[in-house]
CSV table of C-alpha atoms and ligand atoms in Angstrom, one decimal:
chain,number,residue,atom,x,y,z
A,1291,UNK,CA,-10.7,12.6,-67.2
A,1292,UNK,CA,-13.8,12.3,-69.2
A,1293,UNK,CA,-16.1,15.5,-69.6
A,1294,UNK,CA,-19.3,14.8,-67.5
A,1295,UNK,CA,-21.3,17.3,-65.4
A,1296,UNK,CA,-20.0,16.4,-62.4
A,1297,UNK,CA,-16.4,17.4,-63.5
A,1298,UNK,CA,-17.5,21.0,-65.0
A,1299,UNK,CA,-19.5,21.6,-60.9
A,1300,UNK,CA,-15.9,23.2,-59.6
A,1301,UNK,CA,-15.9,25.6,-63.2
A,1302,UNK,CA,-19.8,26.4,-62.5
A,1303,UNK,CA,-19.3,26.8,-58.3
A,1304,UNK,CA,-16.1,28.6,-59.2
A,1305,UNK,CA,-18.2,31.3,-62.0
A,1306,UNK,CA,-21.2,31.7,-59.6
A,1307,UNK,CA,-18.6,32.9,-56.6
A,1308,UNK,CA,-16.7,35.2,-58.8
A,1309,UNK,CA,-20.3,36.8,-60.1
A,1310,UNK,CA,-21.4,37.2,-56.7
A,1311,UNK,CA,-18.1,38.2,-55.2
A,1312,UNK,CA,-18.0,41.4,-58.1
A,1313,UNK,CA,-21.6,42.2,-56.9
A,1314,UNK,CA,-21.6,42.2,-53.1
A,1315,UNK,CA,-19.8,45.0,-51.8
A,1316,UNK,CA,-17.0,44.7,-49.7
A,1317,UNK,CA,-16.7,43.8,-46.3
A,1318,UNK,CA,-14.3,47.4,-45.9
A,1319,UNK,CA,-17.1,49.3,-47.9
A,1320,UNK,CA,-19.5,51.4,-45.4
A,1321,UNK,CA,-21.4,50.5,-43.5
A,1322,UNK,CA,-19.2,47.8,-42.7
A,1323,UNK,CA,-20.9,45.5,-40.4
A,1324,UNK,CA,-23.9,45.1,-43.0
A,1325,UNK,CA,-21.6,44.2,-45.7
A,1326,UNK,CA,-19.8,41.8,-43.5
A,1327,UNK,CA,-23.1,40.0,-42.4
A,1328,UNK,CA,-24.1,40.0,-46.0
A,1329,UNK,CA,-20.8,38.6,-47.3
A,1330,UNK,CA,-21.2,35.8,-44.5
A,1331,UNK,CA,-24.4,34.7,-45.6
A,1332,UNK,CA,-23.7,34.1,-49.0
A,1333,UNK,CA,-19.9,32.6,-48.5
A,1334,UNK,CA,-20.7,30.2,-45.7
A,1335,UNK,CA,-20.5,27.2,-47.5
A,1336,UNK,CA,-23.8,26.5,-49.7
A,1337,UNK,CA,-23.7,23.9,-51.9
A,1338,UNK,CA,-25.2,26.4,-54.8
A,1339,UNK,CA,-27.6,23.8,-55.9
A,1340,UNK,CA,-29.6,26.4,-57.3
A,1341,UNK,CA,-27.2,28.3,-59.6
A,1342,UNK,CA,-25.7,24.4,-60.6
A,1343,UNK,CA,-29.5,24.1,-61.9
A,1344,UNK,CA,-29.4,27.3,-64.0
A,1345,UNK,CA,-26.2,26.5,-65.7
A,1346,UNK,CA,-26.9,22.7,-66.5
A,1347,UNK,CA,-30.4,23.8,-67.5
A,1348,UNK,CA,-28.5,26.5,-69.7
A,1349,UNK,CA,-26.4,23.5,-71.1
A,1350,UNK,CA,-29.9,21.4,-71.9
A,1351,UNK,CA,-31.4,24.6,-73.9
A,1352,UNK,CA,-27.8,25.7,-75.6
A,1353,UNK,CA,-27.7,28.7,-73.5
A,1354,UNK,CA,-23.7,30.6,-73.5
A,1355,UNK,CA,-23.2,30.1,-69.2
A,1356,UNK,CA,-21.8,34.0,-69.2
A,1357,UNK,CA,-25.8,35.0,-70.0
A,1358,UNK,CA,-26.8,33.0,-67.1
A,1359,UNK,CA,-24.2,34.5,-64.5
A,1360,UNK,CA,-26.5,37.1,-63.5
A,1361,UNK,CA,-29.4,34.9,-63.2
A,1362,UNK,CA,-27.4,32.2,-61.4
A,1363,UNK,CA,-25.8,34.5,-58.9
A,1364,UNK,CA,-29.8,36.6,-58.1
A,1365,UNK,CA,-31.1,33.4,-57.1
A,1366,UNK,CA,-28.5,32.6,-54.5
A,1367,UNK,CA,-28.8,36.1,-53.4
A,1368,UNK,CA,-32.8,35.1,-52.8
A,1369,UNK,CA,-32.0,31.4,-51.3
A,1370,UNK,CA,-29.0,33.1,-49.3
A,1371,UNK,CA,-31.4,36.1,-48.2
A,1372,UNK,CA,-34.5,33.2,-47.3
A,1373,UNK,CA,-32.1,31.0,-45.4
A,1374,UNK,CA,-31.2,34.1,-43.2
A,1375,UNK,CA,-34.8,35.0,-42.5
A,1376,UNK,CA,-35.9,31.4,-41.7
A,1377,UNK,CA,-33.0,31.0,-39.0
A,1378,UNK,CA,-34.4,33.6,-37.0
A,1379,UNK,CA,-36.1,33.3,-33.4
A,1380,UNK,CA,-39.3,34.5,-34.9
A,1381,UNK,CA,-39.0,31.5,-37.7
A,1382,UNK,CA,-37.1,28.4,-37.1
A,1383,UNK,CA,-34.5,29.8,-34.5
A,1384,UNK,CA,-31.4,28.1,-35.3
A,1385,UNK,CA,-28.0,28.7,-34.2
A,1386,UNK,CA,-26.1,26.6,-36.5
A,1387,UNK,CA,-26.6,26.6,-40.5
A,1388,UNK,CA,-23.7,25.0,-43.2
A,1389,UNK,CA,-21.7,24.3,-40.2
A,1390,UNK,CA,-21.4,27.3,-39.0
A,1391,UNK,CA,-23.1,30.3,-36.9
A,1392,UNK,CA,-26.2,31.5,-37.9
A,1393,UNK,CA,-26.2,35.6,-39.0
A,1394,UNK,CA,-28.1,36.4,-36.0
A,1395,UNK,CA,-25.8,34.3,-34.0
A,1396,UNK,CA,-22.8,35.2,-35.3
A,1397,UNK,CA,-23.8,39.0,-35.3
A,1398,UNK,CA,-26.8,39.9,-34.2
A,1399,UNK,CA,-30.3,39.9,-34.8
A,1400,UNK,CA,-31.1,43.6,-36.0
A,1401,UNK,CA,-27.9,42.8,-38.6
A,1402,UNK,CA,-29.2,39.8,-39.8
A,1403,UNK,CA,-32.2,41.7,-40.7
A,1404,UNK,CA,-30.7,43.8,-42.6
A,1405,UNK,CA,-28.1,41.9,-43.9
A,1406,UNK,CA,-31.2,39.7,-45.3
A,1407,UNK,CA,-33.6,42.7,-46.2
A,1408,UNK,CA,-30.3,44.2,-48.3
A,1409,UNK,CA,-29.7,40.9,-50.4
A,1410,UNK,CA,-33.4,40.7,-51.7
A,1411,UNK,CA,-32.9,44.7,-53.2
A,1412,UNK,CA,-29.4,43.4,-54.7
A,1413,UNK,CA,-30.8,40.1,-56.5
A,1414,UNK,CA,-33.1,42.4,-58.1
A,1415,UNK,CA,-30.8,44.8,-59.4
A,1416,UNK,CA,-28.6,42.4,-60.7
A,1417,UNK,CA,-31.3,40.9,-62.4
A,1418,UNK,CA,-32.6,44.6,-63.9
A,1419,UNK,CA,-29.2,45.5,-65.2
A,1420,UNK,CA,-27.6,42.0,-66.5
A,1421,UNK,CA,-25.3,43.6,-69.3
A,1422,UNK,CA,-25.5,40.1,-70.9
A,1423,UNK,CA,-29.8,40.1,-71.3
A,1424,UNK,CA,-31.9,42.2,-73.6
A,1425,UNK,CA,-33.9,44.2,-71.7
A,1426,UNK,CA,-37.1,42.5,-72.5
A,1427,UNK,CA,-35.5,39.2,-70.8
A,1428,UNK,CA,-34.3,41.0,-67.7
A,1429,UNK,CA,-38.0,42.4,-67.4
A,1430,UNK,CA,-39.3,38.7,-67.4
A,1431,UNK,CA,-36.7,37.4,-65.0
A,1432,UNK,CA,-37.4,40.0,-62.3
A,1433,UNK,CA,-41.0,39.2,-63.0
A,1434,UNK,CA,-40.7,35.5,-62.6
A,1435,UNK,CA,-38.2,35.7,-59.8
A,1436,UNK,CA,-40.6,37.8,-58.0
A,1437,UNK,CA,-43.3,35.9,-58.1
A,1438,UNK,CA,-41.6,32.8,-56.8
A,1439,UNK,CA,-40.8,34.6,-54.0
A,1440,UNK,CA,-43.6,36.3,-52.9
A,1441,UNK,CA,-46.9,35.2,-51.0
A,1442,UNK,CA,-47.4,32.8,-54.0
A,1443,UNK,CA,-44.0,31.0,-54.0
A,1444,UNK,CA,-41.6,31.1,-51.1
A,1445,UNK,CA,-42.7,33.5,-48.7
A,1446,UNK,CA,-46.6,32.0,-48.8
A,1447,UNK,CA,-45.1,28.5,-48.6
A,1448,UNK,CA,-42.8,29.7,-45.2
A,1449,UNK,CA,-46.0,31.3,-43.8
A,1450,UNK,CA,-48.0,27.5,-44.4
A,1451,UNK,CA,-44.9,26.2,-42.8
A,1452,UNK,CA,-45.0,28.3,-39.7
A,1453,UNK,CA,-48.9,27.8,-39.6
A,1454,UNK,CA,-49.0,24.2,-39.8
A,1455,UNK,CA,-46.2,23.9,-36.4
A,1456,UNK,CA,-48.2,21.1,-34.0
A,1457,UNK,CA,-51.0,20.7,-36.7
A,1458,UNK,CA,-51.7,18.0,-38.7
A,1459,UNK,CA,-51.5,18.3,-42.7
A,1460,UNK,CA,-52.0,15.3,-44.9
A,1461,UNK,CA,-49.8,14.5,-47.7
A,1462,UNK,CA,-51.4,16.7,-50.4
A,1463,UNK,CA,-51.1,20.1,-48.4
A,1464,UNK,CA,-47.4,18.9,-47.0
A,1465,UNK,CA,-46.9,18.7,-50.5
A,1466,UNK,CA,-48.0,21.9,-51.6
A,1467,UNK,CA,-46.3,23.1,-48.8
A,1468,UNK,CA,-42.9,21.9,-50.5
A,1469,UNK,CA,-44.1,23.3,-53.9
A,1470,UNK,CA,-43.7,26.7,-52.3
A,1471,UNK,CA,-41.6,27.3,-49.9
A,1472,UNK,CA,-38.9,25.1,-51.3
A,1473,UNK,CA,-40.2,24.7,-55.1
A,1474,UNK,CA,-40.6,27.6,-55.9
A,1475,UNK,CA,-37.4,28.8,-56.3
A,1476,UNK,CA,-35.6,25.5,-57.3
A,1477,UNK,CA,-38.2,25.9,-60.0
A,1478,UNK,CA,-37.3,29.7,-60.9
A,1479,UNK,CA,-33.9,28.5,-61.4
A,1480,UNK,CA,-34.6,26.1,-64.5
A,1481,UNK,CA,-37.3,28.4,-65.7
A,1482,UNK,CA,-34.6,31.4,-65.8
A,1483,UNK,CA,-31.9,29.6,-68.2
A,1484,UNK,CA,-35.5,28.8,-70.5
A,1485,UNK,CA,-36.5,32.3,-70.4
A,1486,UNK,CA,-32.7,33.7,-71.2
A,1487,UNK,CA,-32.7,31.1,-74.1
A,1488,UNK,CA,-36.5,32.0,-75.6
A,1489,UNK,CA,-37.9,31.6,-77.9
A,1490,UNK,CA,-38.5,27.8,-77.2
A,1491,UNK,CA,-40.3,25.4,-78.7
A,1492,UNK,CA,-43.2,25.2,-76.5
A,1493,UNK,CA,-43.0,21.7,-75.6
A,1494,UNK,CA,-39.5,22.1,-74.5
A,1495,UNK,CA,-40.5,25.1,-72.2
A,1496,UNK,CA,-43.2,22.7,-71.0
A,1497,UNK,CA,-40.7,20.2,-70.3
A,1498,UNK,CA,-38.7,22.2,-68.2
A,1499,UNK,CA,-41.2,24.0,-66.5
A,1500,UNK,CA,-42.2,20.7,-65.2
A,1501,UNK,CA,-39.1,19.1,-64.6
A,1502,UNK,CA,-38.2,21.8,-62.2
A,1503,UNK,CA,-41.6,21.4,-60.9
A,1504,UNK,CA,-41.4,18.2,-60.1
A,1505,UNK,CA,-37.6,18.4,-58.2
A,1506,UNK,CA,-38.5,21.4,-56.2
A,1507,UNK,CA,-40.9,19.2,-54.5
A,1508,UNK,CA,-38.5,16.2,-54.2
A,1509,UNK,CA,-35.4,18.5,-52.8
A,1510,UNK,CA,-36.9,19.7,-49.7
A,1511,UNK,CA,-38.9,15.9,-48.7
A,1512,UNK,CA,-35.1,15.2,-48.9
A,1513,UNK,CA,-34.3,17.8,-46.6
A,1514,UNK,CA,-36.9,16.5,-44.2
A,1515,UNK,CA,-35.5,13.2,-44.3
A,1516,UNK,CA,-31.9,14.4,-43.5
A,1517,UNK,CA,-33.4,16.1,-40.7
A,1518,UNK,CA,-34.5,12.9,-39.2
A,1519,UNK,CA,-32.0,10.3,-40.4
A,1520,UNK,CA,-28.5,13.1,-40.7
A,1521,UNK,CA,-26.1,13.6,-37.9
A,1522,UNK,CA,-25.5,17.5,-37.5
A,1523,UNK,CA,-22.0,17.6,-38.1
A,1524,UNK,CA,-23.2,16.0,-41.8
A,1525,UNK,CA,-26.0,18.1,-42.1
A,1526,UNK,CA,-24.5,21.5,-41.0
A,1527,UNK,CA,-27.9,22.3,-39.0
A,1528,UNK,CA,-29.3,21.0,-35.6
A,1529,UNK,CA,-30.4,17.3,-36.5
A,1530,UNK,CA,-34.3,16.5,-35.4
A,1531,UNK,CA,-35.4,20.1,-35.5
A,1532,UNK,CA,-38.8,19.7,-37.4
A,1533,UNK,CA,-39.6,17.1,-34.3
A,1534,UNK,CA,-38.5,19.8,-31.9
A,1535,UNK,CA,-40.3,22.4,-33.8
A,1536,UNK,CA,-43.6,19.9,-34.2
A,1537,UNK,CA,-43.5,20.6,-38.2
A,1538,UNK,CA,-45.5,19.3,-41.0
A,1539,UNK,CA,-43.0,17.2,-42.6
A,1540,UNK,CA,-43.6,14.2,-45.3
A,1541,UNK,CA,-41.7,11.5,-43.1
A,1542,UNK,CA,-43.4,12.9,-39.8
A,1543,UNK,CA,-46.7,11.9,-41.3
A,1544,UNK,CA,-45.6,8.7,-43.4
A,1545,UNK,CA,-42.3,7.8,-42.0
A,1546,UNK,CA,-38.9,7.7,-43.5
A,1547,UNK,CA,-39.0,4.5,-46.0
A,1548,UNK,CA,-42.7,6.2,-47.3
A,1549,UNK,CA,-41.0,9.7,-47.4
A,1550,UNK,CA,-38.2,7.7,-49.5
A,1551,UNK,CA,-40.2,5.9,-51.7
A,1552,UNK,CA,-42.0,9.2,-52.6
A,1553,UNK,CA,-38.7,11.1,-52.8
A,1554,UNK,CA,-37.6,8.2,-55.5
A,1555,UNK,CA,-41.5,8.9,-57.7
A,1556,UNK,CA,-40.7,12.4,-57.9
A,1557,UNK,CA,-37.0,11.6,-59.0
A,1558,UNK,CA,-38.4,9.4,-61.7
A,1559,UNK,CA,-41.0,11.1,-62.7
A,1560,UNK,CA,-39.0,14.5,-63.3
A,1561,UNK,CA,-36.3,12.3,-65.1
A,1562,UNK,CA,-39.5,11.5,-67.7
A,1563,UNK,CA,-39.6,14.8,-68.7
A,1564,UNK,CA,-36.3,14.9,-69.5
A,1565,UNK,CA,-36.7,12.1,-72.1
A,1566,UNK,CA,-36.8,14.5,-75.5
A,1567,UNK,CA,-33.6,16.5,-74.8
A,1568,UNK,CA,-31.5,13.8,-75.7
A,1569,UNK,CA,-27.7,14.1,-74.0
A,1570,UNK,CA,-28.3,17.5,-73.8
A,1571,UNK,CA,-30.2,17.2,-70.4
A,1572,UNK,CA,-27.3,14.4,-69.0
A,1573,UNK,CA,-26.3,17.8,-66.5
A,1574,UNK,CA,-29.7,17.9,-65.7
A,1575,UNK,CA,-30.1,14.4,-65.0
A,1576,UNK,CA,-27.1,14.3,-62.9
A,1577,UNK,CA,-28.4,17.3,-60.4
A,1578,UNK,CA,-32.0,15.9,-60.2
A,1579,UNK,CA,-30.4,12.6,-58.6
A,1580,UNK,CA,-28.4,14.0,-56.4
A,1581,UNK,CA,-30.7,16.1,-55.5
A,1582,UNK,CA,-32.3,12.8,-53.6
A,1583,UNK,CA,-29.2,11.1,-52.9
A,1584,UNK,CA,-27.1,14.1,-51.3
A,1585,UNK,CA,-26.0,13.7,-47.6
A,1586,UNK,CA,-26.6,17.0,-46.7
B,2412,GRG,C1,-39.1,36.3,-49.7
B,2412,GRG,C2,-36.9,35.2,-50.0
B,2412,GRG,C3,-38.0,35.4,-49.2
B,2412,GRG,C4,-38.0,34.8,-47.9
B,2412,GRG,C5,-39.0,35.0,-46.9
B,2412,GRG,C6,-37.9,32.9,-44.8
B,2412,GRG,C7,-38.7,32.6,-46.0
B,2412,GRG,C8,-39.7,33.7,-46.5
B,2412,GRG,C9,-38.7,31.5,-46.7
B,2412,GRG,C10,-37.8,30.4,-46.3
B,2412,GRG,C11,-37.9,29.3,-47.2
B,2412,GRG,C12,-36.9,28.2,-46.8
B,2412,GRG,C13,-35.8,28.5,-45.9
B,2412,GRG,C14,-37.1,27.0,-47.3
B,2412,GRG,C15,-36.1,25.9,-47.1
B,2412,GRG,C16,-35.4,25.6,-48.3
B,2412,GRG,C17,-34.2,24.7,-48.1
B,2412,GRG,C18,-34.4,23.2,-48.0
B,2412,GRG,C19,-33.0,25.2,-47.9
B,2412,GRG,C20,-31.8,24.5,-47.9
B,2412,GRG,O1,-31.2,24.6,-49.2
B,2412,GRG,P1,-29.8,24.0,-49.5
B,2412,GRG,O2,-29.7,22.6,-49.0
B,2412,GRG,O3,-28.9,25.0,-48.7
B,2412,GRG,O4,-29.6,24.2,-51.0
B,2412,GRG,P2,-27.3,25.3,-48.9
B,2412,GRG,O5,-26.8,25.5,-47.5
B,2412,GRG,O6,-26.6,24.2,-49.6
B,2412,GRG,O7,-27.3,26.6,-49.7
């Protein structure tokens, strides 16, 4: 079988799940119901996009994958912990995520508070005691991971989400919508492996930084296309909620084939600034494209 990316995805899904498995505590650990929730939210069937783009942006920059197991695993922690919160009545109010019962569906809401207000604590501790980094690089990472949550990354860009319900946004705000609330932390995940592997050239980290950027954006008009065009069996989520919810969304204000077309820029355009890694950024590569083409 010849080595590509797409082979070594099993090793890298496989090394992220044992990370986070050794860090969440166990279901029969007190309180119990908290850990349970918590252990359902993170092992209901992700894809782990985001910890996939840490470890093939490690491979681009030469970084050894066991420094980036800490990194990898805090951001699903985050994306797991996000997810949790924007299922809930007072967000999106879904009942069905990756298949499967939402927390607050399949427990109930208080526990899916807390089962989401305990994951944010744990991504940061993993972060600010990662045996593997030098303390100066777990500083940074907590730092940047912060920021691309908070009021200027995801949470600000969930609030311009919930604000923009039955208004009309043109394409430019939609988009900086996306830059946050989705972005943000698809673009945290490159930036980690290029902090854990500085110092950089500074045209490299410039690459990166953009590259991740530019996909962030891309992933989640993707997501609003699935919503429109995906069956919910496929897409593990109610099909046509943006419509039901009266969201913001690229192909609600351009249609689908103009939400495609833009989908296919970004695609190319983050490929560009891929160009000077060589074969070292084929991993990369790979993701970014099926970041646009996925099914679900
Ligand atoms: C401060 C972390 C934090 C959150 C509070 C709720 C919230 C603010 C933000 C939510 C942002 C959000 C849910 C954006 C949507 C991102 C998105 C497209 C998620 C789906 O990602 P996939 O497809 O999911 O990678 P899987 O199921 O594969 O893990």
């Amino acid at each position: 079988m010849p080595v590509t990316f797409e082979n070594r995805i099993g090793h890298y899904t496989e090394r992220v799940a044992n990370a986070l498995d050794s860090i969440l505590p166990a279901e029969t650990e007190e309180p119990r119901l908290l850990h349970d929730a918590m252990r359902y939210a993170v092992f209901n069937g992700g894809k782990r996009v985001r910890p996939l783009l840490v470890y093939a942006a490690g491979e681009c920059l030469q970084v050894p994958a066991q420094s980036l197991d800490a990194p990898a695993a805090a951001i699903e922690l985050i994306h797991a912990f996000s997810l949790v919160h924007d299922d809930l009545p007072a967000m999106d109010d879904d009942d069905l995520r990756r298949g499967k019962p939402t927390v607050h569906r399949k427990y109930d809401e208080a526990t899916a508070i807390l089962a989401a207000d305990a994951l944010q604590p744990l991504a940061f501790s993993v972060l600010a005691t990662a045996p593997e980094l030098a303390p100066q690089t777990r500083a940074r990472l907590v730092s940047m991971v912060a920021d691309a949550c908070g009021s200027l990354g995801m949470t600000g860009g969930q609030s311009l989400d919930l604000l923009a319900e039955g208004r009309d946004l043109d394409a430019d705000q939609i988009e900086q919508m996306y830059a946050l609330k989705t972005g943000a932390l698809i673009h945290a995940s490159v930036l980690a492996a290029a902090l854990v592997a500085e110092p950089l050239p500074s045209e490299q980290a410039a690459a990166i930084d953009a590259f991740g950027r530019t996909i962030g954006i891309a992933f989640q008009i993707k997501d609003d296309i699935l919503d429109v065009t995906g069956e919910t069996e496929v897409i593990g989520k109610q099909a046509g909620a943006d419509q039901r919810l009266r969201k913001a969304t690229y192909p609600g204000l351009l249609g689908v084939p103009r939400a495609k077309q833009r989908c296919d820029e970004l695609l190319a355009s983050s490929l560009e600034k891929l160009d000077d890694f060589g074969d070292a950024a084929t991993p990369l590569r790979w993701l970014a494209r099926y970041i646009v083409e996925r099914g679900n």
